[in-house]
Tab-separated table of C-alpha atoms in Angstrom:
chain	number	residue	atom	x	y	z
A	277	MET	CA	25.697	20.725	-30.385
A	278	LEU	CA	27.370	22.260	-32.324
A	279	ALA	CA	23.365	23.676	-33.972
A	280	MET	CA	23.264	26.504	-32.549
A	281	PRO	CA	27.120	28.004	-32.514
A	282	LEU	CA	26.780	27.121	-36.382
A	283	TYR	CA	23.948	28.353	-36.754
A	284	SER	CA	24.470	31.239	-35.945
A	285	LEU	CA	28.204	31.448	-37.424
A	286	GLN	CA	26.411	31.345	-40.688
A	287	VAL	CA	23.415	33.581	-39.642
A	288	PHE	CA	26.010	36.691	-39.337
A	289	THR	CA	28.376	35.655	-41.767
A	290	ARG	CA	26.407	34.227	-45.190
A	291	ALA	CA	21.833	35.460	-44.149
A	292	ILE	CA	22.472	38.721	-42.966
A	293	PRO	CA	25.395	39.987	-45.463
A	294	SER	CA	23.589	38.471	-48.220
A	295	GLY	CA	20.047	39.340	-47.346
A	296	ASN	CA	18.612	35.749	-48.894
A	297	TYR	CA	15.706	35.168	-47.333
A	298	ASP	CA	15.997	30.540	-48.711
A	299	THR	CA	19.273	30.677	-46.918
A	300	LEU	CA	17.852	31.559	-43.873
A	301	VAL	CA	14.770	29.435	-43.673
A	302	MET	CA	16.278	26.699	-44.334
A	303	LEU	CA	19.203	28.011	-42.303
A	304	THR	CA	16.082	27.835	-39.036
A	305	LEU	CA	14.750	24.725	-40.209
A	306	ILE	CA	17.427	22.269	-40.301
A	307	VAL	CA	18.594	23.676	-36.664
A	308	VAL	CA	15.348	23.072	-35.187
A	309	MET	CA	15.350	19.355	-36.318
A	310	ALA	CA	18.694	18.938	-35.042
A	311	LEU	CA	17.501	20.789	-31.500
A	312	SER	CA	14.492	17.935	-31.469
A	313	LEU	CA	16.770	14.871	-32.001
A	314	SER	CA	18.615	16.748	-29.638
A	315	ALA	CA	15.884	16.607	-26.739
A	316	ALA	CA	15.281	13.215	-27.403
A	317	LEU	CA	18.455	11.882	-27.682
A	318	GLU	CA	18.859	13.808	-24.163
A	319	ILE	CA	14.977	11.735	-22.588
A	320	VAL	CA	16.785	8.903	-24.008
A	321	ARG	CA	19.977	8.837	-21.510
A	322	SER	CA	17.701	10.558	-19.016
A	323	ARG	CA	15.894	6.785	-18.953
A	324	VAL	CA	18.369	4.891	-19.880
A	325	LEU	CA	20.567	5.934	-17.624
A	326	ALA	CA	17.333	5.963	-14.335
A	327	ARG	CA	16.366	2.794	-15.563
A	328	ALA	CA	20.482	1.235	-15.326
A	329	GLY	CA	19.511	2.514	-11.718
A	330	ASN	CA	16.721	1.012	-10.459
A	331	ALA	CA	17.560	-2.576	-12.164
A	332	LEU	CA	20.573	-2.642	-10.375
A	333	GLU	CA	19.102	-2.156	-7.132
A	334	VAL	CA	16.807	-4.780	-8.398
A	335	ALA	CA	19.071	-7.509	-8.778
A	336	TRP	CA	21.497	-7.137	-5.982
A	337	ARG	CA	19.261	-6.023	-2.857
A	338	ARG	CA	17.835	-9.505	-1.504
A	339	ARG	CA	21.356	-10.743	-1.812
A	340	LEU	CA	22.762	-8.053	-0.368
A	341	THR	CA	19.971	-7.946	1.892
A	342	ALA	CA	20.468	-11.353	2.634
A	343	ASP	CA	24.731	-11.124	2.780
A	344	ALA	CA	24.084	-8.273	5.845
A	345	LEU	CA	21.391	-10.592	8.188
A	346	ASP	CA	24.332	-13.293	7.687
A	347	SER	CA	27.153	-10.483	8.817
A	348	ALA	CA	24.673	-9.989	12.038
A	349	GLY	CA	24.002	-13.101	13.077
A	350	ARG	CA	27.813	-14.000	13.536
A	351	GLY	CA	27.248	-10.336	15.638
A	352	ARG	CA	29.274	-8.797	12.987
A	353	ALA	CA	26.779	-6.384	11.631
A	354	ASP	CA	27.440	-4.272	8.351
A	355	MET	CA	25.101	-2.291	5.840
A	356	SER	CA	26.796	-0.012	4.264
A	357	ALA	CA	26.998	-2.668	1.596
A	358	LEU	CA	23.483	-1.560	0.775
A	359	SER	CA	24.186	2.026	1.838
A	360	ASP	CA	26.636	2.213	-0.950
A	361	LEU	CA	24.046	0.064	-3.013
A	362	MET	CA	21.631	3.098	-2.229
A	363	GLU	CA	24.305	5.060	-3.326
A	364	VAL	CA	25.661	4.423	-6.489
A	365	LYS	CA	21.613	3.877	-6.817
A	366	GLY	CA	21.450	7.408	-6.827
A	367	ALA	CA	24.987	8.747	-8.606
A	368	PHE	CA	22.180	6.725	-11.919
A	369	GLY	CA	19.972	10.451	-11.267
A	370	ARG	CA	22.022	12.713	-10.314
A	371	PRO	CA	22.897	15.360	-13.293
A	372	THR	CA	26.115	14.385	-12.461
A	373	LEU	CA	26.663	11.028	-14.544
A	374	PRO	CA	25.279	13.362	-17.563
A	375	ALA	CA	27.574	16.248	-16.783
A	376	LEU	CA	30.275	13.442	-16.455
A	377	MET	CA	29.397	12.281	-19.950
A	378	ASP	CA	29.606	15.003	-21.318
A	379	LEU	CA	33.890	15.140	-20.924
A	380	PRO	CA	34.177	13.617	-23.476
A	381	TRP	CA	33.236	16.072	-25.922
A	382	THR	CA	34.895	18.863	-24.527
A	383	PRO	CA	38.726	18.476	-27.246
A	384	LEU	CA	35.861	18.649	-29.824
A	385	TYR	CA	35.133	22.047	-28.226
A	386	ILE	CA	38.525	23.627	-28.385
A	387	LEU	CA	38.995	21.654	-31.612
A	388	GLY	CA	36.145	24.478	-33.426
A	389	ILE	CA	36.691	27.226	-31.214
A	390	TYR	CA	40.725	26.130	-33.003
A	391	VAL	CA	38.902	26.569	-36.205
A	392	ILE	CA	38.390	30.008	-35.186
A	393	HIS	CA	41.655	31.728	-33.455
A	394	PRO	CA	43.647	29.354	-32.231
A	395	MET	CA	43.646	32.421	-29.278
A	396	LEU	CA	40.362	31.825	-27.817
A	397	ALA	CA	41.069	28.807	-27.920
A	398	PHE	CA	43.705	29.023	-25.484
A	399	LEU	CA	41.407	30.924	-22.916
A	400	LEU	CA	39.234	28.117	-23.162
A	401	VAL	CA	42.008	25.354	-22.006
A	402	VAL	CA	42.906	28.211	-18.931
A	403	SER	CA	39.140	28.690	-18.313
A	404	ILE	CA	38.334	24.875	-18.518
A	405	VAL	CA	41.970	24.190	-15.817
A	406	ILE	CA	41.145	27.398	-13.537
A	407	MET	CA	37.647	25.748	-12.310
A	408	THR	CA	38.594	22.578	-12.609
A	409	ILE	CA	40.985	23.882	-9.603
A	410	MET	CA	38.294	25.914	-8.388
A	411	GLY	CA	35.672	22.819	-8.118
A	412	PHE	CA	38.938	20.923	-6.095
A	413	ILE	CA	39.632	23.745	-3.978
A	414	ALA	CA	35.253	23.572	-3.329
A	415	HIS	CA	36.128	19.278	-2.116
A	416	VAL	CA	39.112	20.884	-0.009
A	417	ALA	CA	37.216	23.231	1.750
A	418	VAL	CA	34.210	21.279	3.234
A	419	ARG	CA	35.955	17.821	3.148
A	420	ASP	CA	36.973	18.209	7.188
A	421	PHE	CA	33.820	19.785	7.734
A	422	ALA	CA	31.247	16.691	6.832
A	423	GLU	CA	34.220	13.907	8.391
A	424	GLU	CA	33.464	15.965	11.331
A	425	GLY	CA	29.759	15.924	11.298
A	426	LYS	CA	29.227	12.039	10.762
A	427	LEU	CA	30.098	10.724	13.985
A	428	PRO	CA	27.128	13.477	16.119
A	429	ALA	CA	24.834	13.454	13.842
A	430	SER	CA	25.124	9.124	14.443
A	431	ARG	CA	26.398	9.296	17.822
A	432	GLY	CA	22.587	11.715	18.035
A	433	GLN	CA	20.643	9.327	15.902
A	434	ARG	CA	21.657	6.123	17.795
A	435	LEU	CA	20.419	7.352	20.349
A	436	PHE	CA	17.314	8.944	19.162
A	437	ASP	CA	16.036	4.978	18.285
A	438	ALA	CA	17.363	3.146	21.185
A	439	LEU	CA	14.945	6.672	23.202
A	440	LEU	CA	11.941	5.036	21.129
A	441	ALA	CA	12.501	1.611	21.697
A	442	ASN	CA	12.870	1.966	25.248
A	443	CYS	CA	10.507	5.043	26.094
A	444	GLY	CA	8.571	3.199	28.774
A	445	THR	CA	11.689	2.190	30.911
A	446	VAL	CA	13.187	5.849	29.937
A	447	ARG	CA	10.276	7.159	31.169
A	448	GLY	CA	9.641	5.148	34.436
A	449	LEU	CA	13.647	6.130	35.436
A	450	ARG	CA	13.393	9.602	34.406
A	451	MET	CA	15.567	9.811	32.417
A	452	GLY	CA	14.264	11.552	29.115
A	453	GLY	CA	15.238	14.974	29.746
A	454	THR	CA	18.371	13.798	30.182
A	455	ALA	CA	18.075	11.843	27.301
A	456	LEU	CA	16.654	14.019	24.941
A	457	ASP	CA	19.336	16.358	26.258
A	458	ASN	CA	22.186	14.261	24.801
A	459	ALA	CA	20.564	13.126	21.628
A	460	THR	CA	19.538	16.928	21.228
A	461	ARG	CA	22.810	17.721	21.659
A	462	ASP	CA	24.734	15.672	19.251
A	463	LEU	CA	22.445	16.492	16.550
A	464	LEU	CA	22.078	20.193	17.056
A	465	THR	CA	26.166	19.736	16.939
A	466	SER	CA	25.860	17.606	13.646
A	467	SER	CA	24.120	20.917	12.480
A	468	ALA	CA	26.026	23.608	12.980
A	469	ILE	CA	28.929	21.862	11.148
A	470	GLN	CA	26.985	21.059	8.091
A	471	GLY	CA	25.892	24.754	8.573
A	472	ARG	CA	29.122	25.731	8.493
A	473	ALA	CA	30.481	23.671	5.945
A	474	GLN	CA	26.942	25.027	3.439
A	475	GLU	CA	28.025	27.905	4.179
A	476	ARG	CA	31.846	28.060	2.427
A	477	SER	CA	30.354	26.305	-0.202
A	478	ALA	CA	28.339	28.928	-1.422
A	479	ALA	CA	30.666	31.039	-0.632
A	480	ILE	CA	32.912	29.363	-3.542
A	481	ALA	CA	29.792	28.183	-5.247
A	482	ALA	CA	29.861	32.781	-5.675
A	483	VAL	CA	33.201	33.186	-6.325
A	484	THR	CA	33.609	30.074	-8.911
A	485	LYS	CA	30.062	31.577	-10.959
A	486	TRP	CA	32.049	35.368	-11.055
A	487	VAL	CA	35.561	33.493	-12.458
A	488	ARG	CA	32.713	31.321	-15.287
A	489	MET	CA	31.736	34.985	-15.976
A	490	VAL	CA	34.988	37.217	-16.388
A	491	LEU	CA	36.540	34.131	-18.400
A	492	GLN	CA	33.011	34.372	-20.584
A	493	VAL	CA	33.942	38.310	-20.278
A	494	ALA	CA	37.295	38.296	-21.247
A	495	VAL	CA	36.748	35.915	-23.909
A	496	THR	CA	34.029	37.780	-25.363
A	497	GLY	CA	36.975	41.187	-25.074
A	498	VAL	CA	39.499	38.474	-27.181
A	499	GLY	CA	36.786	38.260	-29.474
A	500	ALA	CA	36.229	41.057	-30.221
A	501	TRP	CA	39.668	43.528	-30.125
A	502	LEU	CA	40.461	40.145	-33.301
A	503	VAL	CA	37.227	41.313	-34.997
A	504	ILE	CA	38.528	44.751	-35.225
A	505	GLU	CA	41.746	44.356	-35.966
A	506	GLN	CA	39.999	42.577	-38.515
A	507	HIS	CA	41.302	38.796	-38.046
A	508	LEU	CA	37.848	37.176	-37.047
A	509	SER	CA	34.122	37.680	-38.592
A	510	PHE	CA	31.344	38.648	-35.902
A	511	GLY	CA	29.376	35.898	-36.850
A	512	GLY	CA	33.103	34.043	-35.197
A	513	MET	CA	32.802	35.404	-32.375
A	514	ILE	CA	29.011	35.480	-31.297
A	515	ALA	CA	29.951	31.417	-32.149
A	516	THR	CA	32.666	31.444	-30.079
A	517	SER	CA	30.908	32.385	-27.134
A	518	MET	CA	28.389	29.256	-27.550
A	519	LEU	CA	31.433	27.348	-27.582
A	520	LEU	CA	32.724	28.120	-25.112
A	521	GLY	CA	29.750	28.337	-22.730
A	522	ARG	CA	28.903	25.192	-23.645
A	523	GLY	CA	32.401	24.162	-23.150
A	524	LEU	CA	32.657	24.882	-19.447
A	525	ALA	CA	28.615	23.961	-19.126
A	526	PRO	CA	29.509	19.916	-17.906
A	527	ILE	CA	33.319	21.868	-16.757
A	528	GLU	CA	31.609	23.553	-14.120
A	529	GLN	CA	28.527	21.578	-13.223
A	530	THR	CA	31.097	18.877	-12.302
A	531	ALA	CA	32.765	21.294	-10.612
A	532	GLY	CA	30.077	21.997	-8.205
A	533	ALA	CA	29.395	18.588	-7.345
A	534	TRP	CA	32.784	17.124	-6.757
A	535	GLY	CA	31.989	16.115	-3.705
A	536	ALA	CA	29.419	13.074	-4.641
A	537	ILE	CA	31.063	12.331	-7.662
A	538	VAL	CA	33.919	10.723	-4.544
A	539	ARG	CA	31.257	9.588	-2.512
A	540	SER	CA	30.002	7.810	-5.171
A	541	ALA	CA	33.223	6.695	-6.810
A	542	GLN	CA	33.901	5.256	-2.791
A	543	ALA	CA	30.919	3.166	-2.744
A	544	ALA	CA	31.209	1.991	-6.044
A	545	ARG	CA	34.512	1.024	-5.716
A	546	ARG	CA	33.473	-0.466	-2.408
A	547	LEU	CA	30.897	-2.013	-4.174
A	548	VAL	CA	32.392	-4.064	-6.755
A	549	PRO	CA	34.641	-6.738	-5.057
A	550	LEU	CA	31.643	-7.857	-3.213
A	551	LEU	CA	29.409	-7.899	-6.281
A	552	LYS	CA	32.089	-10.306	-7.876
A	553	ARG	CA	31.560	-12.283	-4.294
A	554	LEU	CA	28.026	-12.727	-4.513
A	555	SER	CA	28.390	-13.591	-8.040
A	556	ARG	CA	30.625	-16.267	-7.523
A	557	GLU	CA	28.609	-18.056	-5.228
A	558	PRO	CA	25.507	-19.712	-6.268
A	559	ALA	CA	22.321	-18.890	-4.903
A	560	ARG	CA	20.256	-19.769	-2.920
A	561	PRO	CA	17.199	-21.905	-3.401
A	562	ALA	CA	13.949	-21.373	-1.637
A	563	ILE	CA	13.437	-23.900	0.878
A	564	PRO	CA	9.948	-25.975	-0.744
A	565	VAL	CA	7.017	-24.974	1.128
A	566	GLU	CA	4.641	-28.544	1.195
A	567	ALA	CA	0.888	-26.477	1.323
A	568	GLU	CA	-0.548	-25.992	4.441
A	569	ARG	CA	-1.814	-28.766	5.025
A	570	LEU	CA	-3.681	-30.039	9.030
A	571	THR	CA	-5.280	-32.569	9.918
A	572	VAL	CA	-6.858	-33.909	13.645
A	573	GLU	CA	-8.378	-37.136	14.288
A	574	ASN	CA	-10.652	-38.633	17.107
A	575	LEU	CA	-10.876	-34.728	18.349
A	576	LEU	CA	-12.582	-34.252	21.929
A	577	PHE	CA	-13.402	-31.514	23.490
A	578	ILE	CA	-14.541	-31.015	26.289
A	579	SER	CA	-16.537	-27.272	27.987
A	580	PRO	CA	-14.666	-25.737	30.401
A	581	ALA	CA	-17.889	-24.151	31.876
A	582	THR	CA	-19.714	-27.547	32.458
A	583	ARG	CA	-16.966	-30.066	32.464
A	584	SER	CA	-19.675	-32.470	29.951
A	585	ARG	CA	-17.881	-33.292	26.221
A	586	SER	CA	-19.896	-30.749	23.801
A	587	CYS	CA	-18.283	-32.374	20.184
A	588	ALA	CA	-16.756	-35.094	18.803
A	589	ALA	CA	-15.091	-35.401	15.935
A	590	SER	CA	-13.476	-39.133	13.988
A	591	ARG	CA	-11.641	-37.541	11.084
A	592	TRP	CA	-10.481	-33.589	11.036
A	593	ARG	CA	-8.871	-32.113	7.893
A	594	SER	CA	-8.438	-29.112	6.152
A	595	ILE	CA	-6.059	-27.543	3.582
A	596	PRO	CA	-5.615	-24.024	2.554
A	597	ALA	CA	-8.248	-21.508	2.999
A	598	ARG	CA	-10.623	-24.046	3.441
A	599	PRO	CA	-11.053	-26.283	6.925
A	600	SER	CA	-13.584	-28.758	7.210
A	601	ALA	CA	-14.601	-31.190	10.027
A	602	SER	CA	-16.170	-34.907	9.677
A	603	PRO	CA	-17.841	-35.334	12.896
A	604	ALA	CA	-18.387	-38.611	15.226
A	605	PRO	CA	-21.291	-40.793	13.059
A	606	THR	CA	-23.305	-39.894	17.519
A	607	ALA	CA	-26.226	-38.183	16.993
A	608	PRO	CA	-25.579	-36.250	19.915
A	609	ALA	CA	-22.360	-34.925	18.240
A	610	SER	CA	-23.064	-34.182	15.355
A	611	ARG	CA	-26.039	-31.720	16.951
A	612	SER	CA	-23.417	-30.211	18.931
A	613	TRP	CA	-21.006	-29.545	16.761
A	614	PRO	CA	-21.922	-26.504	16.024
A	615	ALA	CA	-21.494	-24.979	19.809
A	616	CYS	CA	-17.906	-25.951	19.800
A	617	TRP	CA	-17.179	-23.531	16.803
A	618	PRO	CA	-16.877	-20.233	19.945
A	619	ALA	CA	-14.078	-22.485	22.338
A	620	TRP	CA	-12.026	-23.731	18.945
A	621	ARG	CA	-11.167	-20.575	17.500
A	622	CYS	CA	-9.251	-20.478	14.752
A	623	PRO	CA	-7.325	-17.527	13.957
A	624	PRO	CA	-8.868	-14.929	12.518
A	625	PRO	CA	-9.165	-14.709	8.804
A	626	ALA	CA	-7.223	-11.089	7.529
A	627	ARG	CA	-4.149	-12.617	9.629
A	628	SER	CA	-4.621	-16.011	8.380
A	629	GLY	CA	-5.931	-16.457	5.390
A	630	TRP	CA	-8.791	-19.007	6.633
A	631	ALA	CA	-12.005	-19.150	7.098
A	632	VAL	CA	-13.719	-22.092	9.253
A	633	TRP	CA	-16.905	-23.309	8.515
A	634	PRO	CA	-18.288	-26.703	8.951
A	635	SER	CA	-18.412	-29.174	5.508
A	636	PRO	CA	-21.539	-31.034	4.156
A	637	ARG	CA	-23.140	-33.744	5.308
């Protein structure tokens, strides 16, 4: 993280004034190795977070689904736990979580700039406070729109699902136009509210970006003034500018995604007590199911067309995927056994996995 600022500081303060190519080459090799290690760690972190989200879903999806089915059986269908699980899982894949992990390094950037010059460190602290306030203002400005748009969106979606489930009845009663108008009106109302929220969010994001650039220009201008007054070297000014950018990057990312962070935190706050309760409950054992087996004795088949006996079997036994039959020892029944297959039909193999054929004698 500090590779580029330190590289710039050393290049402008040592390599260029001395004109030593060996120093420049060694500094370049060292910073390339540091950047390569940083990229490798970023890849590892992203893969670990993605797999952690998948492992969370694999570990709790089945138990949460069973709990939702139990609540539906008691007349209180509640699918919010599954929605919270998917929200928490999605938080592992968003770029906001790595930005939150980078926040503890911000004091290190402040300390590094303070070593260069205390005034620049003070400007960085002021910039962080201003960016945090701007992120909170953006969250508050669009929060009411998000809550207001949930009700018509859910109402319109429920009505649309009901139309899909009862489309025949709706058409028969000639209610399609009215019902479709109601569902469309609710969905369009939610879309209009979301559009207003997006417009306000885009405006605040543009203002936030402008504030960030103005703060960076202010730090660069103060650094140039310190260079003119010979209180700071040119390499120190460049390093300060890079440190400022790296220090404000996680602040800007988290401030811009304040709403998503709040939603994920609320989902985790609701989900953790439920997971603790389910973890204390014993796992539900699977119901032992014996191998499917069918045994029929004294089978007599009478054709509905001729009202005569077509085939008979003293014992008919089947096992999974291999039914077999033992016809009666009488010759007419043995000869007429294949004739009973068109009337005695088992479910098709594609649906049940059975295949029917006479057993060898």
